[in-house]
């Protein structure tokens, strides 16, 4: 699993340089860190969320396995140990730590783990949850318990990625006493067993976390409490950092704010900027129910025109880089298929694709994006896509947008001909950049049938525990994606954190899925 940790490691600048890392406060004083982010939870119930709600879940719930700071593979968290117990990688067993408790003091045993997984299935089967995290458990057959501490997962087929799935916050263990079996939990409370307890929560404003005295797990909690403030604009978040209202900014920084800080030597008003590689991607989805988007020549002509470099440079100020496959750079299986097949943008080549198909008039397409999820650069990005496509004379583009909740409903019902989505990986493996998007039921609710991918390539690579040995399968899968142009990758993001120079631990606080582990943050002692 070479290179996994490189994805989460923040490069070059360390928030630890030149300083001690013990709190400068007295032993009886609470050390509280305030973090700003633009990724507010959509729900507090982990059975429903397959989105940025996971950022909160990681800190208040617990999973059987996780990626502690510095880990290269999943390691035990609520579990004491986990392993495949058969030669075919279809039986996965976990032994829980002894004496686990939820934050309210209730016992966390094997029955609670089984309940959490069974509950997800029930909510999905009853239609209470649609498009939820059950999509990650396609290989799971049954969950059973052996005594109070052993949980056994029986898989329908070999799946070497299953341990990675168990690290995702979607697999958070919930208290059966507080989470109904057949409906979502209501209200603004959470009962988990993670490093923190959710003390107070105001939707879209802030979450107050305090250290969980019952916690037993892999995390070494370096502060006493964390306040998470949710912002709608990057500029407001950066201003709050400058005014010392918050200590750290996480997800949602606009390119203008990053570039402004870079232009000031990466430090202004006692603020440090840390940059590192990331695996966030942005891509377009074509809905083949649409009379124009269903035409392969239209999709290929579209792909032939798009100038990713211009988007990365003009709109994102080179804080992102062009992406030519769904699997990002840095992961085993990354390729450059769209560049290999299409080369540089070319109106002449695009026109030939259309005229050879008998299409001689500008193609009308409506492109949709969410207005409030991926940052303020999204609207300019789509304006640039429109400019590029219409400059060719081959397309007539209409741009529309909706807030995230309405946007989700629209693409789930097949309303949009072409729409933009972002993807933060559930776990750092090429499988997670292909499997969620294909098949009759996928995370996009836009059916994409490719039997070679779903029936041959994905099952074969999941039988291989050595992830370096599956490159050929992933490269073939991406060849199919390039041929079909149902998904069009645009760019790959980098990771940026701005923090007060009083804060240490920022370079350790991001797991391989770019979720902040708040417990790694602490205050420095000396300068």
Coordinates of C-alpha atoms in Angstrom, one line a residue:
X1 CA 0.0 0.0 0.0
X2 CA 2.8 2.3 -1.0
X3 CA 2.3 6.0 -0.9
X4 CA -1.0 6.0 1.1
X5 CA 0.2 8.2 3.9
X6 CA 1.8 10.6 1.5
X7 CA -1.7 11.7 0.5
X8 CA -2.5 12.9 3.9
X9 CA 0.9 14.2 4.9
X10 CA 1.2 18.0 4.8
X11 CA 4.3 19.1 3.0
X12 CA 7.2 21.5 3.7
X13 CA 5.9 23.7 6.5
X14 CA 5.4 22.3 10.0
X15 CA 3.3 24.0 12.6
X16 CA 5.7 22.5 15.2
X17 CA 8.9 24.2 14.1
X18 CA 10.8 26.0 16.7
X19 CA 8.3 25.6 19.5
X20 CA 7.4 23.3 22.4
X21 CA 4.0 21.6 22.3
X22 CA 2.8 21.5 25.9
X23 CA 0.1 23.9 26.8
X24 CA 1.2 27.2 28.2
X25 CA -1.9 27.2 30.4
X26 CA -1.8 26.0 33.9
X27 CA -2.6 22.4 34.7
X28 CA -6.2 23.2 35.9
X29 CA -7.0 25.5 32.9
X30 CA -8.9 24.1 30.0
X31 CA -7.1 24.0 26.7
X32 CA -9.8 24.8 24.0
X33 CA -9.1 25.0 20.3
X34 CA -11.5 26.8 17.9
X35 CA -11.6 25.5 14.3
X36 CA -13.3 27.1 11.3
X37 CA -14.7 25.2 8.4
X38 CA -17.3 25.5 5.6
X39 CA -18.4 21.9 5.9
X40 CA -21.4 21.9 8.2
X41 CA -23.1 18.6 8.8
X42 CA -26.2 17.7 6.9
X43 CA -27.4 15.4 9.6
X44 CA -26.2 14.2 13.0
X45 CA -27.2 10.6 12.3
X46 CA -24.4 8.6 10.7
X47 CA -26.8 6.1 9.1
X48 CA -27.9 8.8 6.7
X49 CA -24.8 10.8 5.8
X50 CA -22.3 10.1 3.0
X51 CA -20.9 13.6 2.9
X52 CA -18.9 16.1 4.9
X53 CA -20.9 15.3 8.0
X54 CA -18.2 12.8 8.5
X55 CA -15.8 15.5 9.7
X56 CA -17.9 15.8 12.9
X57 CA -18.5 12.0 13.2
X58 CA -14.8 11.2 13.2
X59 CA -14.4 13.1 16.4
X60 CA -17.5 12.1 18.3
X61 CA -18.2 8.5 17.1
X62 CA -15.9 5.5 17.0
X63 CA -15.2 2.9 14.3
X64 CA -13.8 -0.6 14.7
X65 CA -10.7 0.5 12.6
X66 CA -9.2 3.9 11.8
X67 CA -6.2 5.7 10.4
X68 CA -4.2 7.1 13.4
X69 CA -1.8 9.8 12.5
X70 CA 1.2 8.3 10.7
X71 CA -0.6 5.0 9.9
X72 CA -0.2 3.4 6.5
X73 CA -3.0 0.9 6.9
X74 CA -6.2 0.6 9.0
X75 CA -5.4 0.0 12.6
X76 CA -7.7 -1.0 15.5
X77 CA -9.7 1.7 17.3
X78 CA -12.8 0.4 19.1
X79 CA -11.4 -3.0 18.1
X80 CA -8.5 -4.5 19.9
X81 CA -7.7 -6.6 16.8
X82 CA -9.3 -7.4 13.4
X83 CA -8.3 -9.8 10.7
X84 CA -9.6 -12.0 7.8
X85 CA -10.0 -15.5 9.3
X86 CA -10.3 -17.5 6.1
X87 CA -8.2 -18.0 3.0
X88 CA -10.7 -16.4 0.6
X89 CA -11.0 -13.0 2.4
X90 CA -14.7 -13.4 3.0
X91 CA -14.8 -13.7 6.8
X92 CA -13.6 -10.7 8.8
X93 CA -13.5 -10.9 12.6
X94 CA -13.0 -8.1 15.1
X95 CA -12.3 -8.4 18.9
X96 CA -13.4 -5.3 20.8
X97 CA -11.4 -3.6 23.5
X98 CA -12.5 -4.6 26.9
X99 CA -14.7 -2.2 28.9
X100 CA -15.8 0.1 26.1
X101 CA -18.6 2.6 26.9
X102 CA -20.6 5.2 25.1
X103 CA -20.3 8.8 26.2
X104 CA -23.5 8.4 28.4
X105 CA -22.0 5.4 30.2
X106 CA -23.9 2.7 28.4
X107 CA -21.9 -0.4 27.5
X108 CA -20.5 -0.7 24.0
X109 CA -20.4 -4.4 23.2
X110 CA -20.5 -6.7 20.1
X111 CA -24.3 -6.5 20.1
X112 CA -24.1 -2.6 19.8
X113 CA -21.7 -3.0 16.8
X114 CA -24.1 -5.5 15.1
X115 CA -27.0 -3.2 15.8
X116 CA -25.3 -0.3 14.1
X117 CA -24.8 -2.2 10.9
X118 CA -28.2 -3.9 11.0
X119 CA -29.8 -0.5 11.5
X120 CA -28.2 1.0 8.4
X121 CA -29.6 -1.9 6.4
X122 CA -33.1 -1.5 7.9
X123 CA -33.2 2.3 7.2
X124 CA -32.1 1.8 3.6
X125 CA -34.5 -1.1 3.0
X126 CA -37.5 0.8 4.4
X127 CA -36.7 3.9 2.3
X128 CA -36.0 6.0 5.3
X129 CA -32.5 6.7 3.9
X130 CA -31.9 7.0 0.1
X131 CA -28.4 7.1 -1.3
X132 CA -26.9 6.7 2.1
X133 CA -23.7 5.0 3.2
X134 CA -25.1 1.5 2.7
X135 CA -23.6 1.8 -0.7
X136 CA -20.2 1.2 0.9
X137 CA -21.4 -2.2 2.2
X138 CA -22.2 -3.9 -1.1
X139 CA -20.0 -6.9 -0.3
X140 CA -21.5 -7.5 3.2
X141 CA -23.7 -10.5 3.7
X142 CA -24.2 -10.9 7.4
X143 CA -23.0 -9.6 10.8
X144 CA -23.0 -11.9 13.9
X145 CA -21.6 -11.8 17.4
X146 CA -19.6 -14.4 19.4
X147 CA -19.9 -13.5 23.0
X148 CA -19.8 -9.9 24.2
X149 CA -16.6 -8.8 22.4
X150 CA -16.4 -10.5 19.0
X151 CA -18.0 -9.4 15.8
X152 CA -17.9 -11.5 12.6
X153 CA -18.6 -10.1 9.2
X154 CA -19.5 -12.6 6.5
X155 CA -18.9 -11.2 3.0
X156 CA -20.8 -12.2 -0.2
X157 CA -17.5 -12.2 -2.0
X158 CA -13.8 -11.5 -1.4
X159 CA -13.2 -7.9 -0.7
X160 CA -9.7 -6.7 0.4
X161 CA -11.0 -3.2 0.7
X162 CA -13.5 -4.1 3.6
X163 CA -11.0 -3.1 6.4
X164 CA -10.8 0.3 4.7
X165 CA -14.6 0.6 4.6
X166 CA -14.7 0.0 8.3
X167 CA -12.5 3.1 8.9
X168 CA -15.1 5.4 7.4
X169 CA -17.3 7.5 9.7
X170 CA -20.3 5.9 8.0
X171 CA -19.5 2.8 10.1
X172 CA -19.8 4.7 13.3
X173 CA -21.0 2.6 16.3
X174 CA -24.2 4.0 17.8
X175 CA -25.9 3.3 21.1
X176 CA -29.0 1.1 20.6
X177 CA -30.7 2.9 23.5
X178 CA -30.6 6.3 21.7
X179 CA -30.8 5.4 18.0
X180 CA -34.1 3.9 16.9
X181 CA -33.9 0.7 14.7
X182 CA -36.4 1.9 12.1
X183 CA -36.1 5.7 12.0
X184 CA -33.5 8.4 12.2
X185 CA -32.6 10.0 15.5
X186 CA -34.1 13.5 15.8
X187 CA -32.7 16.5 17.6
X188 CA -29.3 18.0 18.1
X189 CA -27.7 15.4 20.3
X190 CA -25.1 12.6 19.6
X191 CA -24.3 9.5 21.7
X192 CA -20.9 8.1 20.6
X193 CA -17.8 6.6 22.0
X194 CA -15.2 8.8 20.2
X195 CA -12.5 11.1 21.6
X196 CA -15.1 13.9 22.2
X197 CA -18.6 14.4 23.4
X198 CA -20.9 16.8 21.5
X199 CA -21.8 19.2 24.4
X200 CA -23.8 21.6 22.3
X201 CA -24.8 22.0 18.7
X202 CA -26.4 24.9 16.7
X203 CA -27.0 23.8 13.1
X204 CA -24.9 25.6 10.5
X205 CA -23.3 27.7 13.3
X206 CA -21.2 25.7 15.7
X207 CA -20.5 22.5 17.5
X208 CA -19.0 22.4 21.0
X209 CA -16.9 19.3 21.7
X210 CA -15.4 18.3 25.1
X211 CA -13.1 15.5 25.9
X212 CA -14.8 12.2 26.4
X213 CA -13.8 10.7 29.8
X214 CA -15.1 7.2 28.7
X215 CA -13.0 7.1 25.5
X216 CA -10.8 4.1 24.8
X217 CA -9.2 4.0 21.4
X218 CA -6.2 4.9 19.3
X219 CA -6.4 8.7 19.6
X220 CA -4.0 10.6 21.9
X221 CA -6.2 13.6 22.7
X222 CA -3.9 16.6 23.0
X223 CA -6.5 19.2 24.0
X224 CA -9.5 19.5 26.4
X225 CA -12.2 20.9 24.1
X226 CA -12.8 22.0 20.5
X227 CA -15.3 24.5 19.2
X228 CA -16.1 24.0 15.5
X229 CA -17.5 27.1 13.8
X230 CA -19.3 26.8 10.5
X231 CA -18.8 29.5 7.9
X232 CA -20.5 30.2 4.5
X233 CA -17.7 32.3 3.1
X234 CA -14.0 31.7 3.0
X235 CA -13.3 35.4 3.4
X236 CA -15.3 35.5 6.6
X237 CA -13.5 32.5 8.0
X238 CA -10.0 34.0 7.2
X239 CA -11.1 37.3 8.8
X240 CA -12.1 35.4 11.9
X241 CA -8.7 33.8 12.0
X242 CA -7.0 37.2 11.6
X243 CA -9.1 38.6 14.4
X244 CA -8.2 35.6 16.6
X245 CA -11.8 34.5 16.9
X246 CA -10.7 31.1 15.6
X247 CA -7.4 29.3 15.8
X248 CA -7.4 27.1 12.7
X249 CA -9.2 27.1 9.3
X250 CA -9.9 23.8 7.7
X251 CA -11.9 22.9 4.6
X252 CA -13.4 25.6 2.3
X253 CA -10.5 28.1 1.8
X254 CA -10.9 30.0 -1.5
X255 CA -8.0 30.2 -3.9
X256 CA -7.9 34.0 -3.5
X257 CA -7.4 33.7 0.2
X258 CA -4.7 31.0 -0.3
X259 CA -2.9 33.0 -2.9
X260 CA -3.1 36.2 -0.8
X261 CA -1.4 34.4 2.0
X262 CA 1.2 32.8 -0.3
X263 CA 2.0 36.3 -1.6
X264 CA 2.8 37.5 2.0
X265 CA 5.4 34.9 2.5
X266 CA 2.9 32.4 4.0
X267 CA 2.7 34.4 7.2
X268 CA 0.6 37.4 8.1
X269 CA -0.5 38.6 11.6
X270 CA 0.9 35.5 13.2
X271 CA -0.8 33.2 10.8
X272 CA 0.9 30.2 9.1
X273 CA -0.2 28.5 5.9
X274 CA 0.5 24.8 5.4
X275 CA 0.2 23.2 2.0
X276 CA 0.1 19.5 1.1
X277 CA -1.1 16.9 -1.5
X278 CA -4.8 16.1 -1.5
X279 CA -7.2 13.6 -3.0
X280 CA -10.2 15.8 -3.4
X281 CA -11.5 15.7 -7.0
X282 CA -14.0 17.6 -9.0
X283 CA -15.8 16.1 -12.0
X284 CA -18.9 16.3 -14.3
X285 CA -21.6 13.7 -14.7
X286 CA -23.5 13.1 -17.9
X287 CA -27.1 11.9 -17.5
X288 CA -27.9 9.5 -20.4
X289 CA -31.7 10.1 -19.9
X290 CA -31.1 13.5 -21.5
X291 CA -31.7 13.4 -25.3
X292 CA -28.4 15.2 -26.0
X293 CA -26.2 14.0 -23.1
X294 CA -27.0 10.4 -24.0
X295 CA -25.2 10.8 -27.4
X296 CA -21.6 9.5 -27.1
X297 CA -20.3 11.9 -29.8
X298 CA -21.7 14.8 -27.8
X299 CA -19.9 13.7 -24.7
X300 CA -16.7 13.1 -26.6
X301 CA -16.8 16.5 -28.3
X302 CA -17.4 18.1 -24.9
X303 CA -14.4 16.3 -23.5
X304 CA -12.3 17.3 -26.5
X305 CA -12.9 21.0 -25.8
X306 CA -12.5 21.3 -22.1
X307 CA -9.3 23.1 -21.0
X308 CA -8.5 21.9 -17.5
X309 CA -5.3 23.9 -17.3
X310 CA -7.3 27.2 -17.9
X311 CA -9.7 26.3 -15.1
X312 CA -6.9 25.4 -12.7
X313 CA -5.0 28.6 -13.5
X314 CA -7.7 31.2 -14.1
X315 CA -10.3 30.2 -11.6
X316 CA -8.3 28.4 -8.9
X317 CA -5.0 30.3 -9.2
X318 CA -3.1 27.0 -9.4
X319 CA -4.2 25.8 -6.0
X320 CA -5.6 22.8 -7.9
X321 CA -4.1 20.8 -10.7
X322 CA -5.7 19.3 -13.9
X323 CA -7.0 15.8 -13.6
X324 CA -7.2 13.3 -16.5
X325 CA -8.6 10.3 -14.7
X326 CA -11.1 9.6 -11.9
X327 CA -8.3 8.2 -9.8
X328 CA -6.1 11.1 -8.5
X329 CA -2.4 11.4 -8.6
X330 CA -0.6 9.8 -5.7
X331 CA -2.8 6.7 -5.6
X332 CA -1.9 3.3 -7.0
X333 CA -3.8 3.0 -10.3
X334 CA -3.7 6.7 -11.3
X335 CA -3.7 7.2 -15.1
X336 CA -3.9 10.0 -17.6
X337 CA -6.5 8.5 -19.9
X338 CA -8.3 11.6 -21.0
X339 CA -5.1 13.4 -21.9
X340 CA -3.8 10.3 -23.7
X341 CA -6.9 10.0 -25.8
X342 CA -7.8 13.6 -26.3
X343 CA -4.5 15.5 -26.0
X344 CA -4.8 19.3 -25.8
X345 CA -8.2 21.0 -26.3
X346 CA -9.1 21.2 -29.9
X347 CA -12.2 22.7 -31.5
X348 CA -11.3 21.1 -34.9
X349 CA -11.2 17.6 -33.4
X350 CA -14.5 18.2 -31.5
X351 CA -16.2 19.5 -34.7
X352 CA -15.2 16.4 -36.6
X353 CA -16.5 14.1 -33.8
X354 CA -19.9 15.9 -34.1
X355 CA -20.1 16.2 -37.9
X356 CA -19.1 12.5 -38.3
X357 CA -22.2 11.7 -36.2
X358 CA -24.4 14.0 -38.3
X359 CA -24.6 16.7 -35.7
X360 CA -24.2 20.1 -37.5
X361 CA -25.9 22.6 -35.2
X362 CA -24.8 23.8 -31.8
X363 CA -25.7 21.3 -29.1
X364 CA -27.9 22.7 -26.3
X365 CA -26.9 21.6 -22.9
X366 CA -27.8 22.8 -19.4
X367 CA -25.0 22.5 -16.8
X368 CA -26.0 22.4 -13.1
X369 CA -23.9 23.0 -10.0
X370 CA -24.6 23.4 -6.3
X371 CA -24.6 27.1 -5.1
X372 CA -23.5 26.6 -1.6
X373 CA -21.2 23.6 -1.1
X374 CA -17.9 23.7 -2.9
X375 CA -16.9 27.3 -2.4
X376 CA -17.3 30.6 -4.1
X377 CA -15.1 29.5 -7.1
X378 CA -17.8 27.1 -8.3
X379 CA -19.9 29.6 -10.1
X380 CA -16.9 31.2 -11.9
X381 CA -15.7 27.6 -12.8
X382 CA -18.9 26.8 -14.6
X383 CA -18.9 30.2 -16.3
X384 CA -15.5 29.3 -17.6
X385 CA -16.8 25.9 -18.8
X386 CA -19.6 27.8 -20.6
X387 CA -17.1 30.2 -22.2
X388 CA -14.9 27.4 -23.4
X389 CA -17.7 25.4 -24.9
X390 CA -19.5 28.3 -26.6
X391 CA -16.3 29.7 -27.9
X392 CA -16.0 26.6 -30.0
X393 CA -19.3 27.4 -31.7
X394 CA -20.4 23.8 -31.1
X395 CA -22.4 24.2 -28.0
X396 CA -25.1 26.4 -26.5
X397 CA -24.8 26.3 -22.7
X398 CA -27.2 27.2 -20.0
X399 CA -25.9 27.3 -16.4
X400 CA -28.2 26.7 -13.4
X401 CA -27.6 26.1 -9.7
X402 CA -29.4 25.2 -6.5
X403 CA -28.6 25.0 -2.8
X404 CA -27.1 21.6 -1.9
X405 CA -30.2 19.9 -0.5
X406 CA -32.3 20.8 -3.5
X407 CA -29.4 20.1 -5.9
X408 CA -29.2 16.5 -4.5
X409 CA -32.9 16.0 -5.0
X410 CA -32.6 17.2 -8.6
X411 CA -29.8 14.9 -9.7
X412 CA -31.2 12.0 -7.7
X413 CA -34.4 12.3 -9.8
X414 CA -32.5 12.5 -13.1
X415 CA -33.4 16.1 -13.7
X416 CA -30.0 17.4 -14.8
X417 CA -28.4 16.7 -18.3
X418 CA -24.9 17.5 -16.9
X419 CA -24.0 18.3 -13.4
X420 CA -20.9 18.9 -11.3
X421 CA -19.9 17.0 -8.2
X422 CA -17.0 16.8 -5.9
X423 CA -15.5 13.7 -4.2
X424 CA -13.5 13.4 -1.0
X425 CA -12.5 9.7 -0.7
X426 CA -14.1 7.4 1.8
X427 CA -10.7 5.7 2.0
X428 CA -7.4 6.1 0.1
X429 CA -7.7 3.4 -2.6
X430 CA -8.4 3.6 -6.3
X431 CA -11.4 1.3 -5.8
X432 CA -13.1 4.2 -4.0
X433 CA -12.8 6.5 -7.1
X434 CA -14.4 4.0 -9.4
X435 CA -16.8 1.6 -7.6
X436 CA -19.1 4.3 -6.1
X437 CA -19.9 5.7 -9.6
X438 CA -20.7 2.7 -11.6
X439 CA -23.5 0.1 -11.5
X440 CA -27.3 0.4 -11.7
X441 CA -27.4 1.9 -8.2
X442 CA -24.6 4.3 -7.4
X443 CA -23.8 7.3 -5.3
X444 CA -24.9 9.6 -8.1
X445 CA -28.3 7.9 -8.5
X446 CA -27.5 8.1 -12.2
X447 CA -27.3 4.4 -13.4
X448 CA -24.1 3.6 -15.2
X449 CA -24.0 -0.1 -16.4
X450 CA -20.6 -1.4 -17.2
X451 CA -20.5 -5.1 -16.7
X452 CA -16.8 -5.4 -17.3
X453 CA -16.1 -3.0 -14.5
X454 CA -18.7 -4.3 -12.0
X455 CA -18.6 -8.0 -12.8
X456 CA -15.0 -8.6 -13.7
X457 CA -12.5 -5.8 -12.8
X458 CA -13.8 -4.7 -9.4
X459 CA -14.4 -8.2 -8.0
X460 CA -10.9 -9.4 -9.2
X461 CA -9.0 -6.5 -7.7
X462 CA -10.9 -6.9 -4.4
X463 CA -9.5 -10.4 -4.1
X464 CA -6.0 -9.0 -4.0
X465 CA -4.7 -7.8 -0.6
X466 CA -1.5 -6.5 -2.2
X467 CA -3.0 -3.2 -3.6
X468 CA 0.2 -2.7 -5.7
X469 CA -0.7 -5.8 -7.7
X470 CA -4.0 -4.4 -9.1
X471 CA -2.7 -1.6 -11.3
X472 CA -3.7 -3.4 -14.5
X473 CA -7.3 -3.8 -13.4
X474 CA -7.6 -0.1 -12.5
X475 CA -6.0 1.0 -15.7
X476 CA -8.5 -1.1 -17.7
X477 CA -11.4 0.3 -15.7
X478 CA -10.2 3.8 -16.5
X479 CA -9.9 3.0 -20.2
X480 CA -13.6 2.1 -20.1
X481 CA -14.5 5.3 -18.3
X482 CA -12.6 7.3 -20.9
X483 CA -14.3 5.5 -23.8
X484 CA -17.8 6.1 -22.3
X485 CA -17.3 9.7 -21.0
X486 CA -20.1 9.3 -18.5
X487 CA -17.8 10.9 -15.9
X488 CA -15.4 13.7 -16.8
X489 CA -12.7 14.5 -14.3
X490 CA -11.7 18.2 -14.1
X491 CA -9.2 18.8 -11.3
X492 CA -7.5 17.5 -8.2
X493 CA -7.2 19.6 -5.1
X494 CA -4.4 20.3 -2.7
X495 CA -4.8 20.6 1.1
X496 CA -4.4 23.9 2.9
X497 CA -4.6 24.8 6.5
X498 CA -4.2 28.3 7.9
X499 CA -3.5 28.5 11.6
X500 CA -2.5 30.8 14.3
X501 CA 1.2 30.3 15.0
X502 CA 0.3 29.5 18.5
X503 CA -1.2 26.2 17.3
X504 CA 0.7 22.9 16.8
X505 CA -0.4 19.7 15.2
X506 CA -2.0 20.8 12.0
X507 CA 0.2 18.7 9.8
X508 CA -0.8 15.6 11.8
X509 CA -4.5 16.4 12.0
X510 CA -5.7 15.2 8.5
X511 CA -6.4 11.5 8.0
X512 CA -6.0 9.9 4.5
X513 CA -9.6 11.0 3.6
X514 CA -8.9 14.6 4.4
X515 CA -11.0 14.6 7.6
X516 CA -9.6 16.6 10.5
X517 CA -8.7 14.7 13.6
X518 CA -9.3 17.6 16.1
X519 CA -7.5 15.8 18.9
X520 CA -4.1 16.4 17.3
X521 CA -4.3 20.1 17.7
X522 CA -2.7 21.8 20.7
X523 CA -1.2 25.1 21.8
X524 CA 2.6 25.8 21.7
X525 CA 4.6 26.9 24.7
X526 CA 7.6 28.9 23.5
X527 CA 8.8 30.9 20.6

